[in-house]
mmCIF file of C-alpha atoms in Angstrom:
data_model
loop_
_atom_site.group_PDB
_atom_site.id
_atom_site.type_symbol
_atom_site.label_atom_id
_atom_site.label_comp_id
_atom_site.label_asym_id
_atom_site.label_seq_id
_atom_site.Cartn_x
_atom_site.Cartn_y
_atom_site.Cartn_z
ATOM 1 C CA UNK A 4 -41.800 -18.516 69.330
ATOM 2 C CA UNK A 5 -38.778 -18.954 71.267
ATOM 3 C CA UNK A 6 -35.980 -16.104 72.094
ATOM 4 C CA UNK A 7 -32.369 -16.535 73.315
ATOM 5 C CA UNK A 8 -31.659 -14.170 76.224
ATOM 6 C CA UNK A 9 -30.471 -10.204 75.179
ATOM 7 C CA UNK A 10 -26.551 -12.116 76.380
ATOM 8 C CA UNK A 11 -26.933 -14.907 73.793
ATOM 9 C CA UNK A 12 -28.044 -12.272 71.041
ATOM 10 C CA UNK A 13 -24.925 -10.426 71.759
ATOM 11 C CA UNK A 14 -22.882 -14.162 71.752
ATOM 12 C CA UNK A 15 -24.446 -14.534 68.356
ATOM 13 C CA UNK A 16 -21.783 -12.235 67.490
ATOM 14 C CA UNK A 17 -23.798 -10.626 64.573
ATOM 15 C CA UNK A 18 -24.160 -7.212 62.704
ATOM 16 C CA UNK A 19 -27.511 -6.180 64.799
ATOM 17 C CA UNK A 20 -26.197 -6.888 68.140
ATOM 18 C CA UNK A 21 -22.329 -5.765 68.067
ATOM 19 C CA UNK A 22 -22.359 -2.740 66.183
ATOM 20 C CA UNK A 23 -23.473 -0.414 69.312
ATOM 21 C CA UNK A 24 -23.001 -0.658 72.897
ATOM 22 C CA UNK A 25 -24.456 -3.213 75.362
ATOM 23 C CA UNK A 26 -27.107 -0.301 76.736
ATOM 24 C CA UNK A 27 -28.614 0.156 73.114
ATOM 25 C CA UNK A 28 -31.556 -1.656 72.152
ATOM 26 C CA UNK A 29 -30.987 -2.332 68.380
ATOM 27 C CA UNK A 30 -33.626 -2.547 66.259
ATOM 28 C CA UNK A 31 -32.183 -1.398 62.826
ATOM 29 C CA UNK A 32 -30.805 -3.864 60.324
ATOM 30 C CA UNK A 33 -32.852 -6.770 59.134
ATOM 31 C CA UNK A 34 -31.806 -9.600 61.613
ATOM 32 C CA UNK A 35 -34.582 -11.016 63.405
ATOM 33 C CA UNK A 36 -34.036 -12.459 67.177
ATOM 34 C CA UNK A 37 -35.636 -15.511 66.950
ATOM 35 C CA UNK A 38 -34.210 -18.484 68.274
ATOM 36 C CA UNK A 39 -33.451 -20.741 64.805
ATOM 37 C CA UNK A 40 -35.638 -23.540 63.316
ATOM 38 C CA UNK A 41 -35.069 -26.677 64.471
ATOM 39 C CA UNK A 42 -35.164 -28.683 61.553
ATOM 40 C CA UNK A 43 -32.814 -26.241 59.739
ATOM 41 C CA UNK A 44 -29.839 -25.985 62.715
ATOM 42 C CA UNK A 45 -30.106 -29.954 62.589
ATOM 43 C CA UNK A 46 -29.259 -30.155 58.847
ATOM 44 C CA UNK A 47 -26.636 -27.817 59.653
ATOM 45 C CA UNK A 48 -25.144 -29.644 62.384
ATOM 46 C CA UNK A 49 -25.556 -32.929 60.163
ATOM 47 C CA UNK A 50 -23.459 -30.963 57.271
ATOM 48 C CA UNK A 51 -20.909 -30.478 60.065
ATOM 49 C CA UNK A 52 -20.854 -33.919 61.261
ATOM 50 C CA UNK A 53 -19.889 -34.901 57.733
ATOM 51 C CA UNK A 54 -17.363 -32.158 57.828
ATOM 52 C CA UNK A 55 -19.333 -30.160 54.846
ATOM 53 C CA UNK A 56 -16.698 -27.840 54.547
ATOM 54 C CA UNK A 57 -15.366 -27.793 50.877
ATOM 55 C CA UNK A 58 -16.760 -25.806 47.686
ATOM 56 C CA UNK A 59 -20.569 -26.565 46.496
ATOM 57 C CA UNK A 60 -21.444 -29.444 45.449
ATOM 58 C CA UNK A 61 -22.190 -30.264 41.512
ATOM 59 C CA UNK A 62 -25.813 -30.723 42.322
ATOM 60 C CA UNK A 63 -28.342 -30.165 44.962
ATOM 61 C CA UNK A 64 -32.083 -30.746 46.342
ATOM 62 C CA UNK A 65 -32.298 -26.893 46.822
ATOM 63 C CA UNK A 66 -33.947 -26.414 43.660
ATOM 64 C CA UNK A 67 -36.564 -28.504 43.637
ATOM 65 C CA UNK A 68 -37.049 -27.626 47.534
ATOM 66 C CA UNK A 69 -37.285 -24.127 45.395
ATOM 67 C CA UNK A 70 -39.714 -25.039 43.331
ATOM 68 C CA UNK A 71 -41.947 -27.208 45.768
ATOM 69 C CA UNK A 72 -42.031 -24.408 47.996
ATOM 70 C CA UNK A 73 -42.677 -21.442 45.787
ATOM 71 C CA UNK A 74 -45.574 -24.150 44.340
ATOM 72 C CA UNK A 75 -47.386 -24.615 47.928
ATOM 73 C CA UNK A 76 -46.817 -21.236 48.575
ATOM 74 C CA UNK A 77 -47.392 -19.214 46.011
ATOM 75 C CA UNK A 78 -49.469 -21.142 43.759
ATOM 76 C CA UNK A 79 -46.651 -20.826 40.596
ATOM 77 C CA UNK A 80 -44.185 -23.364 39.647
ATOM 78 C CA UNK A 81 -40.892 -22.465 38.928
ATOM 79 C CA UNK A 82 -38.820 -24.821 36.246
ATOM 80 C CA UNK A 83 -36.357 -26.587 38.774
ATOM 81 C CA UNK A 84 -33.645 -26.473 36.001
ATOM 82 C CA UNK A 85 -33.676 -22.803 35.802
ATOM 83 C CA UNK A 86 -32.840 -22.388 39.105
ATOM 84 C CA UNK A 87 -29.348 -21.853 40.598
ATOM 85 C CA UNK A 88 -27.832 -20.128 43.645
ATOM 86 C CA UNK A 89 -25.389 -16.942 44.758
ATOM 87 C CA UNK A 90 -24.384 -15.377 47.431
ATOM 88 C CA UNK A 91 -27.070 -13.364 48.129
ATOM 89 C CA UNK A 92 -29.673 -11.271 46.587
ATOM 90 C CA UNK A 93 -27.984 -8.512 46.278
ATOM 91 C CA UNK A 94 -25.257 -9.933 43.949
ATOM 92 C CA UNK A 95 -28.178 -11.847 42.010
ATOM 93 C CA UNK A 96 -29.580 -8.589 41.255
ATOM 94 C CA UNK A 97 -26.714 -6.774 40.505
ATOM 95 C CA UNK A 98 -25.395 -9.671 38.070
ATOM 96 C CA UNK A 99 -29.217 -9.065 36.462
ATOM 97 C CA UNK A 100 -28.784 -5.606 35.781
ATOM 98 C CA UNK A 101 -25.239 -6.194 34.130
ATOM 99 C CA UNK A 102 -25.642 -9.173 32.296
ATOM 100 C CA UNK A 103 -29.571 -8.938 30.983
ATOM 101 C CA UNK A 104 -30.682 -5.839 30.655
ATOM 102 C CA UNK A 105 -30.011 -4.085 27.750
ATOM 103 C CA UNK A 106 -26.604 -3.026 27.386
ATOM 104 C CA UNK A 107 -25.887 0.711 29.095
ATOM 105 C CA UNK A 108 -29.459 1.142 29.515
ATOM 106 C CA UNK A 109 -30.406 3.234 33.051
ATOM 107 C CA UNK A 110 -31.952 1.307 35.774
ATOM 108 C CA UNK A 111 -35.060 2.328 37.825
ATOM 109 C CA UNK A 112 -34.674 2.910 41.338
ATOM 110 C CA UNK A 113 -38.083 3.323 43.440
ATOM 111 C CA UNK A 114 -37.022 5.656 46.391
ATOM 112 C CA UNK A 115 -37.077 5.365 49.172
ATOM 113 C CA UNK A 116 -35.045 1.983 48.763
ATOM 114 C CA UNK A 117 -33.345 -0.677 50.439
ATOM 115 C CA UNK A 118 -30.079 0.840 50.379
ATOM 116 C CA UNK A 119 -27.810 -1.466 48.604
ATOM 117 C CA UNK A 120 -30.399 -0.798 45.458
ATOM 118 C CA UNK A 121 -28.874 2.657 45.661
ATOM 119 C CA UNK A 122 -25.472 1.088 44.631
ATOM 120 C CA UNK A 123 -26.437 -1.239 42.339
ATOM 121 C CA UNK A 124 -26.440 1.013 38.865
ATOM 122 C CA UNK A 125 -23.150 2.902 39.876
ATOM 123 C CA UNK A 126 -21.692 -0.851 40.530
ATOM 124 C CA UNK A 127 -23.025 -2.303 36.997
ATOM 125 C CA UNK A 128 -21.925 0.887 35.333
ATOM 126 C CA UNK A 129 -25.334 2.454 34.642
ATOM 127 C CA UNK A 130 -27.098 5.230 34.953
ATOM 128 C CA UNK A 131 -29.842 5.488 38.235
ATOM 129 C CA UNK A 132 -33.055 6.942 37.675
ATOM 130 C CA UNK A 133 -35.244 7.592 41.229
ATOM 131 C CA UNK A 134 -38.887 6.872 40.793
ATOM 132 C CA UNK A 135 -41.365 7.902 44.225
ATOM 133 C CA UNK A 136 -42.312 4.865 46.016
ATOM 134 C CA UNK A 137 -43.630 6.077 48.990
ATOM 135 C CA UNK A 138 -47.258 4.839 49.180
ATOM 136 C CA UNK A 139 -46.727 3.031 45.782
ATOM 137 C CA UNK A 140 -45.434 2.813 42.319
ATOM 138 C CA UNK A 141 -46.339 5.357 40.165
ATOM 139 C CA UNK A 142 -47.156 3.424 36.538
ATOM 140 C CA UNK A 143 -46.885 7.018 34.785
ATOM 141 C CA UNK A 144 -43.722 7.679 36.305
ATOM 142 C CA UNK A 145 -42.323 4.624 35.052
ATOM 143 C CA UNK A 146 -43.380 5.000 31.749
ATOM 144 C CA UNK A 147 -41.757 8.007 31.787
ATOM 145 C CA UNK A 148 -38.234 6.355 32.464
ATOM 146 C CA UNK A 149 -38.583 3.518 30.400
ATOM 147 C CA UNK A 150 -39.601 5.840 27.359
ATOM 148 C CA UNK A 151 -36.443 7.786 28.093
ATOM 149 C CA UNK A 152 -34.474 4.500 27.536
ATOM 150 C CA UNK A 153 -34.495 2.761 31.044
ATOM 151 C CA UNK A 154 -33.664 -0.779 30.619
ATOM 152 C CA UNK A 155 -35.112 -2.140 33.806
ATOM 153 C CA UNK A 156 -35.915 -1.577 37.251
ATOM 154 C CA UNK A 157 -35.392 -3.083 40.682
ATOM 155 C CA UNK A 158 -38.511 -4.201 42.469
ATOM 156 C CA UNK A 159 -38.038 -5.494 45.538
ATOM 157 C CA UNK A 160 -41.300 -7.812 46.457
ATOM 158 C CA UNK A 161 -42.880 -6.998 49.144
ATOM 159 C CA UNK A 162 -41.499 -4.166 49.029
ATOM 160 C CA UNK A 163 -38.677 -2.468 51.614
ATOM 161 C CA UNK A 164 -38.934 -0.324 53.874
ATOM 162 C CA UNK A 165 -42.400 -0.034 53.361
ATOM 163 C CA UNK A 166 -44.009 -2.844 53.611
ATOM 164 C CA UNK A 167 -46.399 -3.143 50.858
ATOM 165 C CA UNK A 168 -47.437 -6.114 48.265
ATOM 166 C CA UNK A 169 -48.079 -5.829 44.933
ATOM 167 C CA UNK A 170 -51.257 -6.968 43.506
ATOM 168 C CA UNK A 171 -51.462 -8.783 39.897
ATOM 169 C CA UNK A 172 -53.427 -6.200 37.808
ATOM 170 C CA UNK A 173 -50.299 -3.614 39.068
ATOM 171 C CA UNK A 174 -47.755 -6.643 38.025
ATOM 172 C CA UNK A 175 -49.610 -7.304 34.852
ATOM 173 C CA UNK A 176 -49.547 -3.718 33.901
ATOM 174 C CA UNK A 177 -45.731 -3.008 34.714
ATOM 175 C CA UNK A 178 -44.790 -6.422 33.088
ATOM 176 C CA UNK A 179 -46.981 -5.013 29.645
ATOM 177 C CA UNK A 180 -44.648 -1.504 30.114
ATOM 178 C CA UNK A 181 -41.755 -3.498 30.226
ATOM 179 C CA UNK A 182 -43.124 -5.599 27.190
ATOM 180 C CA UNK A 183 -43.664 -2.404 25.403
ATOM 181 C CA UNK A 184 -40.456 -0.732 26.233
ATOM 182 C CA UNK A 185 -37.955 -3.737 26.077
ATOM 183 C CA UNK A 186 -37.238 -3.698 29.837
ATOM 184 C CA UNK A 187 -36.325 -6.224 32.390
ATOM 185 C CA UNK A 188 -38.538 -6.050 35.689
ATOM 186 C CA UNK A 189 -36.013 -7.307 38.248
ATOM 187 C CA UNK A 190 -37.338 -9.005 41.145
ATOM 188 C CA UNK A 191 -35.874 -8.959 44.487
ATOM 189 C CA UNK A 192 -38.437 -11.705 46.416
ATOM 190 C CA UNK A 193 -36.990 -12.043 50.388
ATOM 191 C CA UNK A 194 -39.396 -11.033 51.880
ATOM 192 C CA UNK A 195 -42.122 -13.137 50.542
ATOM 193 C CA UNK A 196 -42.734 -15.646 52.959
ATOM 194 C CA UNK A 197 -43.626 -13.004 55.286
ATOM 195 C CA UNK A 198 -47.339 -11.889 54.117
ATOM 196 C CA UNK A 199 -49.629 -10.890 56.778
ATOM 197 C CA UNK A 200 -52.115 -9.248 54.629
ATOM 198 C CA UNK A 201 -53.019 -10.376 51.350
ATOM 199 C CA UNK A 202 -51.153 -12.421 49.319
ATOM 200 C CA UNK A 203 -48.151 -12.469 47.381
ATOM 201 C CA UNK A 204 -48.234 -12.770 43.877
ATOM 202 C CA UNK A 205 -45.141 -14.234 42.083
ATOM 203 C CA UNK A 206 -44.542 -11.356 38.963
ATOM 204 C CA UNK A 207 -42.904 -14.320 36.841
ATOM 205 C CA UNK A 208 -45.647 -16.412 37.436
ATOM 206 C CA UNK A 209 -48.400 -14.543 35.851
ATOM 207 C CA UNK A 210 -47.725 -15.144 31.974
ATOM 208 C CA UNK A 211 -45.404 -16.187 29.405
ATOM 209 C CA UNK A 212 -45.004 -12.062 28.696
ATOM 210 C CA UNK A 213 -43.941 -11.832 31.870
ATOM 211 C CA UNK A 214 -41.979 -15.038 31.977
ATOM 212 C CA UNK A 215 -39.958 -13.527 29.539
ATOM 213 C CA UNK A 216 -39.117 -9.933 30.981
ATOM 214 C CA UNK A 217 -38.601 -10.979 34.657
ATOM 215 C CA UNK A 218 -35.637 -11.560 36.231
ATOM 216 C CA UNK A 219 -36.414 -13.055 40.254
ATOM 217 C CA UNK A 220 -33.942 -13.559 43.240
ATOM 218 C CA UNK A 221 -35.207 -14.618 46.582
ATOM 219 C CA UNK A 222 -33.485 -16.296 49.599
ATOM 220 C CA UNK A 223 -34.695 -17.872 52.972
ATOM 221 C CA UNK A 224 -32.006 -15.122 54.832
ATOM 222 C CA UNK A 225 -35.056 -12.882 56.085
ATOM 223 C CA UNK A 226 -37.467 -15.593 56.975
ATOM 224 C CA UNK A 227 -35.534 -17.918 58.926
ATOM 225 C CA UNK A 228 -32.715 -15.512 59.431
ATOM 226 C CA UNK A 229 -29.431 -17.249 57.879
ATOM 227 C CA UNK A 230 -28.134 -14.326 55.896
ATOM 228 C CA UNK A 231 -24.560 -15.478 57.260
ATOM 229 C CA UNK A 232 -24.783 -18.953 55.293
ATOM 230 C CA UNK A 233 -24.753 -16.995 51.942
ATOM 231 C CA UNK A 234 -27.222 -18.506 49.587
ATOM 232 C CA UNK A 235 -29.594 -17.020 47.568
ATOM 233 C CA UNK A 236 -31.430 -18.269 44.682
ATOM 234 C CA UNK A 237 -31.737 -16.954 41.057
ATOM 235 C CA UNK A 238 -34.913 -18.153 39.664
ATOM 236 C CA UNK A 239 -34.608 -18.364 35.320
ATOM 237 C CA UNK A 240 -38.525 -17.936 33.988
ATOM 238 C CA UNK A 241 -37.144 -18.291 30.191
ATOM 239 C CA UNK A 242 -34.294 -19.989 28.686
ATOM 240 C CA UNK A 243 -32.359 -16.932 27.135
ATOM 241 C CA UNK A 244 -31.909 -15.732 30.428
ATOM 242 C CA UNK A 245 -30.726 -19.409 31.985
ATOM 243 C CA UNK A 246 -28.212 -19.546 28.429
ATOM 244 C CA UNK A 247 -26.973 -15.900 29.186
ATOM 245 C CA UNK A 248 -26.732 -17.234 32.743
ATOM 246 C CA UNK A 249 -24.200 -20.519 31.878
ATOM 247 C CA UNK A 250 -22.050 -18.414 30.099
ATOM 248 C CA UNK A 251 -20.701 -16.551 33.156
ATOM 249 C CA UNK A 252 -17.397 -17.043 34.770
ATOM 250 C CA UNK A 253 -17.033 -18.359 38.266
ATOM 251 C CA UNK A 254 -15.688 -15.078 39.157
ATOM 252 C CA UNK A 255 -19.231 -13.144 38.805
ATOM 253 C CA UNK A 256 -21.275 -15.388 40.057
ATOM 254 C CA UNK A 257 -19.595 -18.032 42.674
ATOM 255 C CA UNK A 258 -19.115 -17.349 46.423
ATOM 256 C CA UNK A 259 -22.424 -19.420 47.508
ATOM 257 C CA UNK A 260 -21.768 -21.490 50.545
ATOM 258 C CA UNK A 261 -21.905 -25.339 51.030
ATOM 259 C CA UNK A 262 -23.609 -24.757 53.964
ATOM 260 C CA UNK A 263 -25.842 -22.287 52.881
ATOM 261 C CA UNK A 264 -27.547 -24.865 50.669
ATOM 262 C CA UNK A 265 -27.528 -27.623 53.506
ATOM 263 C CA UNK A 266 -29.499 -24.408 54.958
ATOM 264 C CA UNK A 267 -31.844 -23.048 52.507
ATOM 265 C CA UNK A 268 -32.675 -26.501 51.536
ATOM 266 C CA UNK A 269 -33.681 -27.035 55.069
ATOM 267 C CA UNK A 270 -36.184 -23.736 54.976
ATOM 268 C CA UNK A 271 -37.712 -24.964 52.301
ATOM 269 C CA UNK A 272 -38.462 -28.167 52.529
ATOM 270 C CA UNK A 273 -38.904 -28.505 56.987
ATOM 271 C CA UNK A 274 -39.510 -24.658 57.915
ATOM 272 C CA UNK A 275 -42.997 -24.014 56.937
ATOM 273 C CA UNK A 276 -44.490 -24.639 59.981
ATOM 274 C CA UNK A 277 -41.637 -22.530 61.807
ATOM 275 C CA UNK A 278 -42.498 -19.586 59.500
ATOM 276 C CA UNK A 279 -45.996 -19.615 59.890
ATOM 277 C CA UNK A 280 -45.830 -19.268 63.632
ATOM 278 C CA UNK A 281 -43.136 -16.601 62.713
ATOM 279 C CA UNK A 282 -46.038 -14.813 60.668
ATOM 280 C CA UNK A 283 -48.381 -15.004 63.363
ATOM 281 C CA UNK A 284 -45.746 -13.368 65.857
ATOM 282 C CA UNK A 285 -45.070 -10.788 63.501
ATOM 283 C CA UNK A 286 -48.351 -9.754 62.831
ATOM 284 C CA UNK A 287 -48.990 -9.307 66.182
ATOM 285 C CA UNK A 288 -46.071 -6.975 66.674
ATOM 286 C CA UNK A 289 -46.838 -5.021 63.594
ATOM 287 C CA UNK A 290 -50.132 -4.313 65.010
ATOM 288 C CA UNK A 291 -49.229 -3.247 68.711
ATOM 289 C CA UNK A 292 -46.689 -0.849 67.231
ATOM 290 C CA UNK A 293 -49.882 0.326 64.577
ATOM 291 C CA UNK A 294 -51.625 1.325 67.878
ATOM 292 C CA UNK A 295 -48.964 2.195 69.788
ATOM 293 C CA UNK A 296 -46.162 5.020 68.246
ATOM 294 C CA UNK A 297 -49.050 7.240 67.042
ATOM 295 C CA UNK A 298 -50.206 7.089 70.772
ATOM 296 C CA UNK A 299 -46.439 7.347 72.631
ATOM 297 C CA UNK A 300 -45.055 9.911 70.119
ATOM 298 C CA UNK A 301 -47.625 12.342 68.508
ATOM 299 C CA UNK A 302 -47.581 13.169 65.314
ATOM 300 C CA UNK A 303 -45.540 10.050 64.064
ATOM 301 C CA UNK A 304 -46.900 8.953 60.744
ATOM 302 C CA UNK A 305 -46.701 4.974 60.502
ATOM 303 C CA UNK A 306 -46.890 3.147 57.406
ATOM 304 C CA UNK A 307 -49.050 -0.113 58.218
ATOM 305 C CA UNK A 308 -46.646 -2.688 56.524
ATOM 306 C CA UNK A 309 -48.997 -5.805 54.954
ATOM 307 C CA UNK A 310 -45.427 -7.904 54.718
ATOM 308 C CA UNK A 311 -41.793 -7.679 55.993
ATOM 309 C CA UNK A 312 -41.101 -7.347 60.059
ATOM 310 C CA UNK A 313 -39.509 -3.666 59.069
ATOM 311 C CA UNK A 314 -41.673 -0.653 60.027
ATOM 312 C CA UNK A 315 -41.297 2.806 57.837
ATOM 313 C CA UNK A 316 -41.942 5.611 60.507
ATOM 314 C CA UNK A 317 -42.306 9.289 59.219
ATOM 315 C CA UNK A 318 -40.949 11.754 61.715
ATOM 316 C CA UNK A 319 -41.396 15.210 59.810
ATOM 317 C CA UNK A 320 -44.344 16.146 61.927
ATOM 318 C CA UNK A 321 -42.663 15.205 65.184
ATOM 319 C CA UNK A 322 -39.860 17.104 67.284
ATOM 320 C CA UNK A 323 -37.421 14.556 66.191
ATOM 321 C CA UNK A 324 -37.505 15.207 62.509
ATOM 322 C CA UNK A 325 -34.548 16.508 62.043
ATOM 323 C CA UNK A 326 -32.457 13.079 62.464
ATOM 324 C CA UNK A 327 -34.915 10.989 63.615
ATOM 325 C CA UNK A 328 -32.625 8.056 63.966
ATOM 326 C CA UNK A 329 -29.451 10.053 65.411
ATOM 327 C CA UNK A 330 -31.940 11.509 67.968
ATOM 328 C CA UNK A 331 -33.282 8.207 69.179
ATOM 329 C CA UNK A 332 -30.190 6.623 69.657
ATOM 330 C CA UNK A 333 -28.536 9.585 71.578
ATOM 331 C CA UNK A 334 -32.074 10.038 73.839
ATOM 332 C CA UNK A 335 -33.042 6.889 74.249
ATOM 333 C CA UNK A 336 -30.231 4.433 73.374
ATOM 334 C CA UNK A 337 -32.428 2.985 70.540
ATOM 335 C CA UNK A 338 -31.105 1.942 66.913
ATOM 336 C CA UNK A 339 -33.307 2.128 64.164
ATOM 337 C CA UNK A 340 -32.192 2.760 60.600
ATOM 338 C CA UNK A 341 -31.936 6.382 59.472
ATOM 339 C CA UNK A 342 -34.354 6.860 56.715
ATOM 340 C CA UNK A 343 -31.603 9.517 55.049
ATOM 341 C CA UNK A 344 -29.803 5.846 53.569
ATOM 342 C CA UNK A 345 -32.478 5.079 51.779
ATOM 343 C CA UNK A 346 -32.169 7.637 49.221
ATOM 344 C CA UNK A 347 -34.402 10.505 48.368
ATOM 345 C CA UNK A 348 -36.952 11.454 49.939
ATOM 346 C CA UNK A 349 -36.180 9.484 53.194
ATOM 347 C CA UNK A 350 -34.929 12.313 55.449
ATOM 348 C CA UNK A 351 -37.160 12.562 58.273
ATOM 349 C CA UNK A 352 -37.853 9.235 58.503
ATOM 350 C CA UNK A 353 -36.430 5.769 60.169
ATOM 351 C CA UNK A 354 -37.183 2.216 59.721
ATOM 352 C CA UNK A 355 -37.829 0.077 62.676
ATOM 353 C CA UNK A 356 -37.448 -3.702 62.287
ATOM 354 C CA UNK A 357 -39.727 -5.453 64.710
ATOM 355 C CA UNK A 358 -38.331 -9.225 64.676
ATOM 356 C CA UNK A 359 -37.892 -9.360 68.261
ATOM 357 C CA UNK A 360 -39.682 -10.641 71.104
ATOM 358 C CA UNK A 361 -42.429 -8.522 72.551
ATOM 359 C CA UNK A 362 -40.512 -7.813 75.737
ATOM 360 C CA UNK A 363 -37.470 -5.979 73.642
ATOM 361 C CA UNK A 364 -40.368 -4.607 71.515
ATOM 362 C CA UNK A 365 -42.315 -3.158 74.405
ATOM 363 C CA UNK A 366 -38.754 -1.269 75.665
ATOM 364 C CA UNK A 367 -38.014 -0.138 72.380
ATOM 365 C CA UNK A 368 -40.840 1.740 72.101
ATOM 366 C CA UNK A 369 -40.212 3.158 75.802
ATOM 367 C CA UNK A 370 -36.881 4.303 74.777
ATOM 368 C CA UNK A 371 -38.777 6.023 71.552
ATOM 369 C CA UNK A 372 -41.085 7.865 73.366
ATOM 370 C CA UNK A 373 -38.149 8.715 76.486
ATOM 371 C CA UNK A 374 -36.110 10.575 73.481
ATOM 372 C CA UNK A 375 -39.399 11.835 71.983
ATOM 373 C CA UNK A 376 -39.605 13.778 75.801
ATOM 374 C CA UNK A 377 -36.396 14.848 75.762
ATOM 375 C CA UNK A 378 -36.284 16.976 72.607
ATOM 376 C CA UNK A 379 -39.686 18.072 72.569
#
């Protein structure tokens, strides 16, 4: 993998890099600090040859670079003419929670969450109900919600901030709850492409039952890091939800940029072998922080992560527990995320996001254990 110098991260002029000062390391929001694929900066600098700059065109490649992908990938084809794009996932899943799920029915939250799930419900006018997710989905639990009139529940797979992937006999079962209960099971698939351990399974893909109750939004923003071109894609699995879909106004659903397709299209379809020497790089920084933080600050618990390049890191046990990410940034001029955004339950903890090149990784972890020494 290649890495721009720490001055050309900063010139990126992005969220990750610009939010703190020049001596922090950041290491928080889910950026990664790769240097960009190839093929996927030439399409873009093609699209701005041609002066690409007006609304989105009528049609595209994207979804059938959708489909191919999710194919090779994944082993499960989705119907091309189901899919369509927006923004980004996080207005594909609210627009799923408002539009087909039943109407004013609560929607499951699994806690601790990626934050903007928090907002979600409150947005859509709905009710939140918090389900545990720490070390898993509790089946019970969400029988429990659904049988108090839940209408759905945001699943973001694999999941985030911790890491793990769901296996089919879980999906099966939650898809045959939300069969029973007349829920929606509402996909949030980003992180995908970045399995180390494992495999992911496609929740859609596994029957016509669950065809019909899932709802699934992914986007090549994590991956290949192009959250700034806007485009995410809403995959249909049945065609009540793609004739629910048609009948919504521009104003709900529009905002998806030209050259976000040029983009995504360009993941899809010439970024494979990019990504899989992205995996490769990942896993091996995932594993020297496995070994490492339990070793540099005792009593750390870390949650191994078998997909995503974020790392959930309980501090309760540790002298920095009582803001583990406040702490780490005053000590040691380190940003993580602090764990108390993502809901109940993550107080205590911090998320780590280890896209970066092993240098920056190795100094992160220094600073870490340098605030670790100062508070204990």
């Amino acid at each position: 993998m290649h890495f721009p110098t720490r001055e050309e991260l900063r010139a990126r002029n992005t969220r990750k890099w610009t939010v703190h000062p020049d001596d922090v390391l950041p290491a928080w929001i889910a950026e990664s600090d790769f240097a960009t694929c190839e093929p996927v900066k030439d399409a873009i600098r093609d699209a701005v040859e041609k002066e690409s700059f007006g609304y989105t065109p009528a049609t595209s490649d994207l979804p059938d670079a959708v489909a191919d992908f999710y194919e090779e990938r994944y082993g499960w084809r989705p119907n091309p003419d189901w899919i369509t794009y927006v923004p980004d996932v996080v207005r594909g899943m609210l627009l799923a929670a408002q539009y087909l799920t039943r109407e004013g029915s609560a929607v499951i939250v699994p806690v601790p969450s990626y934050p903007p799930f928090l907002e979600i419900p409150k947005t859509a006018g709905r009710e939140a109900v918090y389900v545990g997710a720490e070390g898993g989905l509790d089946l019970a639990e969400i029988e429990q919600a659904f049988a108090d009139g839940a209408g759905s529940i945001l699943i973001s797979a694999p999941n985030n901030p911790m890491g793990y992937v769901y296996e089919a006999d879980f999906l099966n079962q939650l898809v045959d709850l939300a069969d029973r209960y007349d829920a929606r099971l509402l996909m949030d698939e980003i992180h995908a492409p970045l399995v180390y351990d494992g495999k992911h399974v496609v929740a859609a893909g596994l029957s016509e039952k669950a065809a019909r109750v899932c709802v699934t939004v992914t986007a090549t923003s994590k991956a290949w890091n192009i959250a700034g071109l806007k485009c995410a894609q809403m995959i249909f699995s049945n065609e009540q939800d793609w004739n629910t879909w048609k009948t919504l106004t521009g104003v709900a659903k529009d905002g998806t940029s030209t050259l976000g397709i040029v983009g995504a299209t360009a993941c899809y379809r010439e970024g494979v072998p990019f990504l899989d020497e992205e995996v490769d790089y990942l896993r091996a920084n995932r594993d020297y922080l496995i070994e490492e933080l339990p070793q540099r600050l005792p009593g750390i618990k870390v949650t191994k992560p078998a997909a995503t390049y974020l790392l959930w890191l309980d501090f309760t046990d540790t002298p920095l527990a009582a803001d583990p990410a406040g702490l780490l940034l005053k000590h040691g001029k380190a940003a993580l995320n602090d764990g108390s955004f993502f809901g109940p339950g993550g107080a205590g903890h911090a998320r780590l996001n280890f896209a970066t090149s092993r240098e920056i990784l190795e100094e992160v972890v220094e600073r870490m254990e340098k605030a670790y020494k100062a508070v204990s």
